[in-house]
PDB file of C-alpha atoms in Angstrom:
ATOM      1  CA  PHE G  25      46.745  28.995  10.504  1.00 76.00           C
ATOM      2  CA  ILE G  26      43.212  28.213   8.221  1.00 86.00           C
ATOM      3  CA  ILE G  27      41.324  31.150   9.864  1.00 89.00           C
ATOM      4  CA  GLY G  28      43.647  33.272   9.225  1.00 89.00           C
ATOM      5  CA  PHE G  29      44.471  32.446   5.246  1.00 91.00           C
ATOM      6  CA  VAL G  30      40.105  32.786   5.270  1.00 91.00           C
ATOM      7  CA  ALA G  31      40.202  35.991   6.261  1.00 92.00           C
ATOM      8  CA  LEU G  32      43.618  37.021   4.358  1.00 93.00           C
ATOM      9  CA  LEU G  33      41.267  35.442   1.668  1.00 93.00           C
ATOM     10  CA  PHE G  34      38.363  38.064   1.941  1.00 93.00           C
ATOM     11  CA  VAL G  35      40.143  41.245   2.535  1.00 94.00           C
ATOM     12  CA  LEU G  36      42.007  40.117  -0.633  1.00 95.00           C
ATOM     13  CA  ILE G  37      38.345  39.567  -2.117  1.00 94.00           C
ATOM     14  CA  THR G  38      37.102  43.214  -1.170  1.00 94.00           C
ATOM     15  CA  ILE G  39      39.875  45.556  -2.405  1.00 95.00           C
ATOM     16  CA  ASN G  40      39.538  43.890  -5.465  1.00 94.00           C
ATOM     17  CA  ILE G  41      35.738  44.231  -5.468  1.00 92.00           C
ATOM     18  CA  VAL G  42      36.134  48.305  -4.091  1.00 94.00           C
ATOM     19  CA  VAL G  43      39.451  48.886  -6.986  1.00 93.00           C
ATOM     20  CA  LEU G  44      36.460  47.497  -9.903  1.00 93.00           C
ATOM     21  CA  LEU G  45      33.606  49.587  -8.612  1.00 92.00           C
ATOM     22  CA  ILE G  46      36.281  52.366  -7.879  1.00 93.00           C
ATOM     23  CA  LYS G  47      36.726  51.919 -12.214  1.00 91.00           C
ATOM     24  CA  GLY G  48      33.424  52.168 -13.300  1.00 90.00           C
ATOM     25  CA  LYS G  49      32.005  48.504 -12.703  1.00 89.00           C
ATOM     26  CA  ARG G  50      28.878  47.744 -11.455  1.00 88.00           C
ATOM     27  CA  PHE G  51      26.903  44.069 -10.662  1.00 86.00           C
ATOM     28  CA  LYS G  52      24.461  43.260 -12.815  1.00 85.00           C
ATOM     29  CA  LYS G  53      21.434  42.998 -12.063  1.00 84.00           C
ATOM     30  CA  GLY G  54      18.324  40.286 -13.051  1.00 86.00           C
ATOM     31  CA  ASN G  55      15.118  38.791 -11.562  1.00 87.00           C
ATOM     32  CA  ARG G  56      16.824  36.749  -9.276  1.00 83.00           C
ATOM     33  CA  LYS G  57      15.419  37.595  -5.755  1.00 84.00           C
ATOM     34  CA  TYR G  58      17.290  36.501  -2.265  1.00 85.00           C
ATOM     35  CA  VAL G  59      14.959  34.071  -0.451  1.00 88.00           C
ATOM     36  CA  LYS G  60      15.317  34.403   2.969  1.00 89.00           C
ATOM     37  CA  ARG G  61      14.654  30.981   5.088  1.00 90.00           C
ATOM     38  CA  LYS G  62      12.476  31.562   8.413  1.00 91.00           C
ATOM     39  CA  SER G  63      13.575  31.062  11.630  1.00 93.00           C
ATOM     40  CA  ILE G  64      12.981  27.449  13.267  1.00 94.00           C
ATOM     41  CA  ILE G  65      11.396  28.664  15.917  1.00 94.00           C
ATOM     42  CA  ARG G  66       9.229  30.365  13.097  1.00 94.00           C
ATOM     43  CA  ARG G  67       8.632  27.253  11.193  1.00 94.00           C
ATOM     44  CA  LEU G  68       8.502  24.768  14.484  1.00 94.00           C
ATOM     45  CA  LEU G  69       6.112  27.249  16.608  1.00 95.00           C
ATOM     46  CA  ILE G  70       4.095  29.191  14.325  1.00 95.00           C
ATOM     47  CA  ASP G  71       4.291  28.074  10.725  1.00 95.00           C
ATOM     48  CA  ALA G  72       3.868  24.113  11.506  1.00 96.00           C
ATOM     49  CA  PRO G  73       1.348  24.024  13.967  1.00 96.00           C
ATOM     50  CA  LYS G  74      -0.909  26.459  11.645  1.00 96.00           C
ATOM     51  CA  ARG G  75      -0.840  23.794   9.044  1.00 96.00           C
ATOM     52  CA  ILE G  76      -1.854  20.982  10.918  1.00 96.00           C
ATOM     53  CA  ALA G  77      -4.548  22.541  12.690  1.00 96.00           C
ATOM     54  CA  GLU G  78      -6.006  24.112   8.859  1.00 96.00           C
ATOM     55  CA  ASP G  79      -5.217  20.135   7.637  1.00 94.00           C
ATOM     56  CA  ILE G  80      -7.524  18.788  10.217  1.00 94.00           C
ATOM     57  CA  ILE G  81     -10.036  21.092   9.670  1.00 95.00           C
ATOM     58  CA  GLU G  82      -9.905  20.860   5.761  1.00 94.00           C
ATOM     59  CA  ARG G  83      -9.036  16.617   5.969  1.00 93.00           C
ATOM     60  CA  ASP G  84     -11.807  15.269   3.943  1.00 93.00           C
ATOM     61  CA  PRO G  85     -13.660  12.480   5.771  1.00 93.00           C
ATOM     62  CA  GLU G  86     -14.824  10.619   2.948  1.00 94.00           C
ATOM     63  CA  PHE G  87     -11.132   9.843   1.465  1.00 94.00           C
ATOM     64  CA  PHE G  88      -9.811   6.197   2.035  1.00 96.00           C
ATOM     65  CA  ARG G  89      -7.311   6.400   4.189  1.00 94.00           C
ATOM     66  CA  HIS G  90      -6.170   2.486   4.292  1.00 95.00           C
ATOM     67  CA  GLN G  91      -3.641   1.066   1.552  1.00 93.00           C
ATOM     68  CA  GLY G  92      -1.453  -1.389   1.331  1.00 93.00           C
ATOM     69  CA  CYS G  93      -1.978  -5.027   1.056  1.00 94.00           C
ATOM     70  CA  VAL G  94      -2.394  -7.467   4.752  1.00 96.00           C
ATOM     71  CA  ILE G  95      -1.170 -10.588   4.265  1.00 96.00           C
ATOM     72  CA  PHE G  96      -3.358 -13.128   6.977  1.00 97.00           C
ATOM     73  CA  THR G  97      -1.708 -16.405   7.012  1.00 95.00           C
ATOM     74  CA  GLY G  98      -2.144 -19.306   9.174  1.00 92.00           C
ATOM     75  CA  ARG G  99      -3.019 -23.487   8.360  1.00 90.00           C
ATOM     76  CA  GLN G 100      -6.498 -24.710   7.540  1.00 88.00           C
ATOM     77  CA  GLY G 101      -9.675 -23.802  10.564  1.00 88.00           C
ATOM     78  CA  THR G 102      -7.340 -21.690  11.948  1.00 93.00           C
ATOM     79  CA  GLY G 103      -9.101 -18.060  11.559  1.00 94.00           C
ATOM     80  CA  LYS G 104      -7.312 -16.529   8.466  1.00 94.00           C
ATOM     81  CA  SER G 105     -10.733 -16.479   6.627  1.00 94.00           C
ATOM     82  CA  ILE G 106     -12.880 -14.426   8.696  1.00 95.00           C
ATOM     83  CA  GLY G 107     -10.284 -12.215  10.147  1.00 97.00           C
ATOM     84  CA  MET G 108      -9.609 -11.137   6.621  1.00 96.00           C
ATOM     85  CA  VAL G 109     -13.684 -11.086   6.424  1.00 97.00           C
ATOM     86  CA  GLU G 110     -13.675  -9.060   9.706  1.00 98.00           C
ATOM     87  CA  TYR G 111     -11.147  -6.685   8.834  1.00 98.00           C
ATOM     88  CA  ALA G 112     -13.088  -5.577   5.073  1.00 97.00           C
ATOM     89  CA  MET G 113     -15.982  -5.304   7.202  1.00 98.00           C
ATOM     90  CA  ARG G 114     -14.653  -2.741   9.884  1.00 97.00           C
ATOM     91  CA  MET G 115     -13.129  -0.548   6.797  1.00 97.00           C
ATOM     92  CA  GLN G 116     -16.668  -0.811   5.568  1.00 97.00           C
ATOM     93  CA  GLN G 117     -18.543   0.151   8.421  1.00 96.00           C
ATOM     94  CA  GLU G 118     -15.680   3.107   8.683  1.00 96.00           C
ATOM     95  CA  TYR G 119     -15.631   3.811   5.424  1.00 97.00           C
ATOM     96  CA  PRO G 120     -19.063   3.310   3.639  1.00 96.00           C
ATOM     97  CA  LEU G 121     -18.630   4.689   0.341  1.00 97.00           C
ATOM     98  CA  ALA G 122     -15.646   2.399  -0.116  1.00 97.00           C
ATOM     99  CA  LYS G 123     -16.918  -0.217  -3.128  1.00 96.00           C
ATOM    100  CA  CYS G 124     -15.385  -4.355  -2.447  1.00 97.00           C
ATOM    101  CA  ILE G 125     -14.636  -6.594  -4.515  1.00 95.00           C
ATOM    102  CA  SER G 126     -13.644 -10.388  -3.744  1.00 93.00           C
ATOM    103  CA  ASN G 127     -13.774 -14.150  -4.827  1.00 90.00           C
ATOM    104  CA  ILE G 128     -15.318 -15.217  -2.086  1.00 89.00           C
ATOM    105  CA  ALA G 129     -19.247 -15.524  -1.523  1.00 87.00           C
ATOM    106  CA  PHE G 130     -18.748 -12.446  -0.109  1.00 93.00           C
ATOM    107  CA  LYS G 131     -22.380 -10.952   1.306  1.00 94.00           C
ATOM    108  CA  TYR G 132     -21.057  -6.666   0.903  1.00 96.00           C
ATOM    109  CA  GLN G 133     -19.245  -7.008  -1.893  1.00 96.00           C
ATOM    110  CA  ASN G 134     -20.039  -4.600  -4.599  1.00 95.00           C
ATOM    111  CA  ASP G 135     -18.737  -6.772  -7.519  1.00 94.00           C
ATOM    112  CA  GLU G 136     -17.189 -10.775  -7.788  1.00 92.00           C
ATOM    113  CA  LEU G 137     -13.561 -10.698  -8.839  1.00 90.00           C
ATOM    114  CA  ARG G 138     -13.152 -13.641 -10.981  1.00 88.00           C
ATOM    115  CA  HIS G 139      -9.690 -12.879 -12.499  1.00 85.00           C
ATOM    116  CA  TRP G 140      -6.668 -10.595 -11.384  1.00 84.00           C
ATOM    117  CA  SER G 141      -6.838  -8.019 -14.643  1.00 85.00           C
ATOM    118  CA  GLN G 142     -10.478  -6.332 -12.943  1.00 89.00           C
ATOM    119  CA  LEU G 143      -8.358  -4.484 -10.967  1.00 88.00           C
ATOM    120  CA  VAL G 144      -6.678  -2.908 -13.562  1.00 87.00           C
ATOM    121  CA  ASN G 145      -8.514  -0.599 -14.059  1.00 87.00           C
ATOM    122  CA  TYR G 146     -11.892  -1.286 -10.899  1.00 90.00           C
ATOM    123  CA  LYS G 147     -10.440   1.975  -9.184  1.00 91.00           C
ATOM    124  CA  ASN G 148     -13.196   4.156  -6.975  1.00 94.00           C
ATOM    125  CA  GLY G 149     -10.823   7.715  -6.374  1.00 92.00           C
ATOM    126  CA  LYS G 150     -10.735   9.291  -3.386  1.00 94.00           C
ATOM    127  CA  GLN G 151     -13.574   6.723  -1.419  1.00 95.00           C
ATOM    128  CA  GLY G 152     -11.185   3.462  -1.728  1.00 95.00           C
ATOM    129  CA  LEU G 153     -11.397   0.607  -3.231  1.00 96.00           C
ATOM    130  CA  ILE G 154     -11.118  -3.064  -0.659  1.00 97.00           C
ATOM    131  CA  VAL G 155      -9.579  -6.221  -2.572  1.00 95.00           C
ATOM    132  CA  VAL G 156     -10.915  -9.013  -0.720  1.00 95.00           C
ATOM    133  CA  MET G 157      -8.405 -12.002  -2.422  1.00 92.00           C
ATOM    134  CA  ASP G 158      -8.991 -15.742  -0.521  1.00 91.00           C
ATOM    135  CA  GLU G 159      -6.430 -18.413  -0.947  1.00 88.00           C
ATOM    136  CA  LEU G 160      -4.178 -15.430  -2.836  1.00 87.00           C
ATOM    137  CA  GLN G 161      -1.320 -18.554  -2.976  1.00 84.00           C
ATOM    138  CA  ASN G 162      -4.016 -20.588  -5.334  1.00 80.00           C
ATOM    139  CA  TRP G 163      -3.601 -17.080  -8.043  1.00 79.00           C
ATOM    140  CA  PHE G 164      -0.051 -15.974  -6.915  1.00 77.00           C
ATOM    141  CA  SER G 165       2.276 -19.072  -5.665  1.00 71.00           C
ATOM    142  CA  SER G 166       5.812 -18.869  -5.415  1.00 65.00           C
ATOM    143  CA  ASN G 167       6.764 -20.828  -8.164  1.00 64.00           C
ATOM    144  CA  GLN G 168       5.127 -19.207 -10.672  1.00 57.00           C
ATOM    145  CA  SER G 169       6.778 -16.106  -9.594  1.00 58.00           C
ATOM    146  CA  LYS G 170       8.835 -15.542 -12.892  1.00 65.00           C
ATOM    147  CA  ASN G 171       5.714 -15.525 -14.834  1.00 68.00           C
ATOM    148  CA  PHE G 172       4.037 -12.861 -12.292  1.00 74.00           C
ATOM    149  CA  PRO G 173       1.593 -10.350 -14.783  1.00 75.00           C
ATOM    150  CA  PRO G 174       3.684  -7.142 -15.231  1.00 78.00           C
ATOM    151  CA  GLU G 175      -0.184  -5.759 -15.349  1.00 81.00           C
ATOM    152  CA  MET G 176      -1.398  -6.657 -11.716  1.00 82.00           C
ATOM    153  CA  LEU G 177       2.555  -5.694 -10.042  1.00 80.00           C
ATOM    154  CA  SER G 178       1.360  -2.573 -11.335  1.00 83.00           C
ATOM    155  CA  VAL G 179      -2.192  -2.960  -9.338  1.00 85.00           C
ATOM    156  CA  ILE G 180       0.115  -3.709  -5.937  1.00 84.00           C
ATOM    157  CA  THR G 181       2.680  -1.095  -6.261  1.00 84.00           C
ATOM    158  CA  GLN G 182       0.249   1.598  -7.204  1.00 86.00           C
ATOM    159  CA  ASN G 183      -2.049   1.230  -4.166  1.00 87.00           C
ATOM    160  CA  ARG G 184      -1.570   4.716  -2.137  1.00 86.00           C
ATOM    161  CA  LYS G 185      -2.686   6.719  -5.250  1.00 87.00           C
ATOM    162  CA  ASN G 186      -5.158   4.860  -6.420  1.00 89.00           C
ATOM    163  CA  ARG G 187      -6.286   4.546  -2.898  1.00 92.00           C
ATOM    164  CA  ARG G 188      -6.834   0.635  -2.668  1.00 94.00           C
ATOM    165  CA  ILE G 189      -6.132  -2.221  -0.010  1.00 95.00           C
ATOM    166  CA  ILE G 190      -5.590  -5.670  -1.048  1.00 94.00           C
ATOM    167  CA  LEU G 191      -6.656  -8.377   1.524  1.00 96.00           C
ATOM    168  CA  GLY G 192      -5.202 -11.791   0.618  1.00 94.00           C
ATOM    169  CA  THR G 193      -4.929 -15.212   2.797  1.00 94.00           C
ATOM    170  CA  SER G 194      -2.464 -18.236   2.002  1.00 93.00           C
ATOM    171  CA  GLN G 195      -1.670 -20.468   4.646  1.00 91.00           C
ATOM    172  CA  SER G 196       2.137 -19.389   4.642  1.00 91.00           C
ATOM    173  CA  PHE G 197       3.443 -16.231   3.677  1.00 92.00           C
ATOM    174  CA  HIS G 198       6.208 -18.199   1.349  1.00 89.00           C
ATOM    175  CA  LEU G 199       4.076 -19.844  -0.304  1.00 88.00           C
ATOM    176  CA  LEU G 200       3.268 -16.189  -2.323  1.00 89.00           C
ATOM    177  CA  ALA G 201       5.047 -15.037  -5.514  1.00 86.00           C
ATOM    178  CA  LYS G 202       8.077 -12.922  -4.501  1.00 87.00           C
ATOM    179  CA  PRO G 203       5.952  -9.790  -6.129  1.00 86.00           C
ATOM    180  CA  ILE G 204       3.459  -9.946  -3.605  1.00 88.00           C
ATOM    181  CA  ARG G 205       5.579 -10.517  -1.087  1.00 90.00           C
ATOM    182  CA  THR G 206       7.928  -7.565  -1.623  1.00 89.00           C
ATOM    183  CA  GLN G 207       5.051  -5.216  -1.432  1.00 89.00           C
ATOM    184  CA  ALA G 208       2.997  -6.838   1.440  1.00 92.00           C
ATOM    185  CA  THR G 209       2.980  -4.061   3.853  1.00 93.00           C
ATOM    186  CA  GLU G 210       1.771  -6.362   6.805  1.00 96.00           C
ATOM    187  CA  VAL G 211       1.432  -9.448   7.688  1.00 97.00           C
ATOM    188  CA  ARG G 212      -1.540 -10.978  10.560  1.00 97.00           C
ATOM    189  CA  GLU G 213      -0.804 -14.830  11.568  1.00 96.00           C
ATOM    190  CA  CYS G 214      -4.647 -16.058  13.200  1.00 96.00           C
ATOM    191  CA  ILE G 215      -5.574 -18.494  15.678  1.00 96.00           C
ATOM    192  CA  THR G 216      -8.846 -19.454  16.730  1.00 96.00           C
ATOM    193  CA  ILE G 217      -9.929 -21.124  19.889  1.00 96.00           C
ATOM    194  CA  PHE G 218     -12.998 -22.163  20.803  1.00 95.00           C
ATOM    195  CA  GLY G 219     -14.313 -21.675  16.950  1.00 92.00           C
ATOM    196  CA  ALA G 220     -15.362 -18.256  18.159  1.00 96.00           C
ATOM    197  CA  ILE G 221     -12.193 -16.202  19.387  1.00 97.00           C
ATOM    198  CA  THR G 222      -9.755 -15.024  16.935  1.00 97.00           C
ATOM    199  CA  PHE G 223      -6.479 -13.619  18.026  1.00 98.00           C
ATOM    200  CA  VAL G 224      -4.292 -11.820  15.521  1.00 98.00           C
ATOM    201  CA  ARG G 225      -0.864 -11.071  15.096  1.00 97.00           C
ATOM    202  CA  ARG G 226       0.161  -8.299  13.193  1.00 97.00           C
ATOM    203  CA  ARG G 227       4.061  -8.198  11.734  1.00 96.00           C
ATOM    204  CA  GLU G 228       5.838  -5.998   9.310  1.00 95.00           C
ATOM    205  CA  PRO G 229       7.846  -8.496   7.050  1.00 94.00           C
ATOM    206  CA  ILE G 230      11.787  -7.187   6.400  1.00 93.00           C
ATOM    207  CA  LEU G 231      12.838  -8.868   2.957  1.00 90.00           C
ATOM    208  CA  ASP G 232      16.010  -9.157   1.389  1.00 90.00           C
ATOM    209  CA  ALA G 233      16.611  -9.032  -2.437  1.00 83.00           C
ATOM    210  CA  SER G 234      15.554 -11.980  -2.991  1.00 80.00           C
ATOM    211  CA  GLY G 235      12.110 -11.607  -1.263  1.00 81.00           C
ATOM    212  CA  ASP G 236      13.069 -13.245   1.259  1.00 87.00           C
ATOM    213  CA  VAL G 237      12.124 -12.767   4.787  1.00 89.00           C
ATOM    214  CA  VAL G 238      14.984 -11.568   7.457  1.00 90.00           C
ATOM    215  CA  GLU G 239      13.299  -9.807   9.580  1.00 92.00           C
ATOM    216  CA  TRP G 240       9.783  -9.796  11.686  1.00 94.00           C
ATOM    217  CA  LYS G 241       8.694  -6.283  13.214  1.00 95.00           C
ATOM    218  CA  ASN G 242       5.887  -6.709  15.350  1.00 95.00           C
ATOM    219  CA  ARG G 243       2.791  -4.335  15.000  1.00 95.00           C
ATOM    220  CA  GLY G 244       0.621  -5.801  17.803  1.00 95.00           C
ATOM    221  CA  PHE G 245      -2.125  -7.769  17.778  1.00 95.00           C
ATOM    222  CA  TYR G 246      -6.161  -7.964  18.691  1.00 97.00           C
ATOM    223  CA  PHE G 247      -9.071 -10.096  18.640  1.00 98.00           C
ATOM    224  CA  PHE G 248     -12.248  -9.990  17.918  1.00 98.00           C
ATOM    225  CA  VAL G 249     -15.577 -12.614  18.668  1.00 98.00           C
ATOM    226  CA  HIS G 250     -17.292 -14.108  16.073  1.00 97.00           C
ATOM    227  CA  ASN G 251     -20.767 -13.127  15.523  1.00 96.00           C
ATOM    228  CA  LYS G 252     -23.960 -14.291  13.105  1.00 95.00           C
ATOM    229  CA  LYS G 253     -23.248 -11.222  10.913  1.00 96.00           C
ATOM    230  CA  LEU G 254     -19.759 -12.437  10.754  1.00 96.00           C
ATOM    231  CA  ARG G 255     -20.259 -16.132  10.115  1.00 93.00           C
ATOM    232  CA  GLU G 256     -22.677 -15.183   7.752  1.00 93.00           C
ATOM    233  CA  ALA G 257     -21.190 -12.759   5.766  1.00 95.00           C
ATOM    234  CA  TYR G 258     -19.283 -15.321   3.498  1.00 90.00           C
ATOM    235  CA  ASP G 259     -19.346 -18.733   2.164  1.00 81.00           C
ATOM    236  CA  THR G 260     -16.714 -20.628   4.261  1.00 70.00           C
ATOM    237  CA  TRP G 261     -17.031 -23.852   1.981  1.00 67.00           C
ATOM    238  CA  GLN G 262     -16.348 -22.241  -1.307  1.00 65.00           C
ATOM    239  CA  VAL G 263     -13.651 -23.373  -2.968  1.00 56.00           C
ATOM    240  CA  THR G 264     -11.054 -20.546  -5.089  1.00 55.00           C
ATOM    241  CA  GLU G 265      -9.844 -21.781  -8.431  1.00 54.00           C
ATOM    242  CA  SER G 266      -6.073 -21.674  -9.148  1.00 48.00           C
ATOM    243  CA  LEU G 267      -5.615 -19.157 -11.704  1.00 48.00           C
ATOM    244  CA  THR G 268      -3.771 -21.812 -13.576  1.00 47.00           C
ATOM    245  CA  LYS G 269      -6.771 -23.280 -14.794  1.00 47.00           C
ATOM    246  CA  SER G 270      -6.918 -20.819 -17.220  1.00 37.00           C
ATOM    247  CA  GLY G 271      -2.887 -20.517 -18.216  1.00 39.00           C
ATOM    248  CA  PHE G 272      -0.879 -17.772 -15.535  1.00 42.00           C
ATOM    249  CA  GLN G 273       0.777 -16.691 -19.222  1.00 43.00           C
ATOM    250  CA  GLU G 274      -2.461 -15.974 -21.141  1.00 43.00           C
ATOM    251  CA  LYS G 275      -3.240 -12.203 -22.599  1.00 45.00           C
ATOM    252  CA  ASP G 276      -5.721 -10.093 -21.117  1.00 44.00           C
ATOM    253  CA  TYR G 277      -7.373  -7.486 -22.939  1.00 38.00           C
ATOM    254  CA  ILE G 278      -8.778  -4.489 -20.586  1.00 40.00           C
ATOM    255  CA  LEU G 279     -12.268  -2.869 -21.620  1.00 39.00           C
ATOM    256  CA  GLY G 280     -13.352  -0.585 -18.366  1.00 41.00           C
ATOM    257  CA  ASN G 281     -14.609  -2.904 -15.609  1.00 41.00           C
ATOM    258  CA  GLU G 282     -14.834  -5.298 -17.753  1.00 42.00           C
ATOM    259  CA  TYR G 283     -12.195  -8.915 -18.768  1.00 40.00           C
ATOM    260  CA  LYS G 284     -12.104 -11.054 -21.681  1.00 42.00           C
ATOM    261  CA  ILE G 285      -9.698 -13.588 -21.690  1.00 39.00           C
ATOM    262  CA  VAL G 286      -7.911 -15.115 -24.607  1.00 40.00           C
ATOM    263  CA  VAL G 287      -6.188 -17.930 -23.286  1.00 35.00           C
ATOM    264  CA  LYS G 288      -3.127 -19.577 -26.004  1.00 37.00           C
ATOM    265  CA  MET G 289      -3.764 -23.011 -27.213  1.00 33.00           C
ATOM    266  CA  ASP G 290      -1.219 -25.571 -28.196  1.00 35.00           C
TER     267      ASP G 290
END
């Protein structure tokens, strides 16, 4: 019935068009052009391989491909800091032109990170930026989520656009402020045996609207053996200060890559 109705409707429309043309009506002309979509076979077997091949040939070797926010977790002495440093050094070897800024005495850093506000305007273009932040819960704890600086939220949500990866350590992922947890692309759990071999388990956190983990997706694991260069790359015993010392709610004024802090006085 439906097919018959559609066929009848089509015939009636055609008859009316013919009648209108006989009466002198004409189709209006304009600049619109009918664009015919290429066939599926052409798109898959000709256009796609050609585009992928051109992308491979034209790929910029200096374009920093790492991005996101990776958190290294574990109790004291489990190797989360050395795991973070090892990953940072590996990326530096892969991309020699990438810059690194850290809040630890990292031997291969370009600048010292003394306050999160430095990250707002600290960039390195397509060559990439590696941010190393030890004891991240001391800077942005879950108890301070409601006071999380909007400027810092802008930083962590635009890592891909700014070719930046943030590496941080925390004794527990749940100790971090909600904005950090929701933007974490990966959590790496570290454990070190014999003081020389560190195993790293990679997992992706799936969070609910409240920022609580509802599922963990495994992303594999790896291990590395400590060497002299790695152990001497940073100061293991340096204490990372908490931002609460200067007030988590202070107003920050950014001047290029420099900063100054105006602390509210009671």
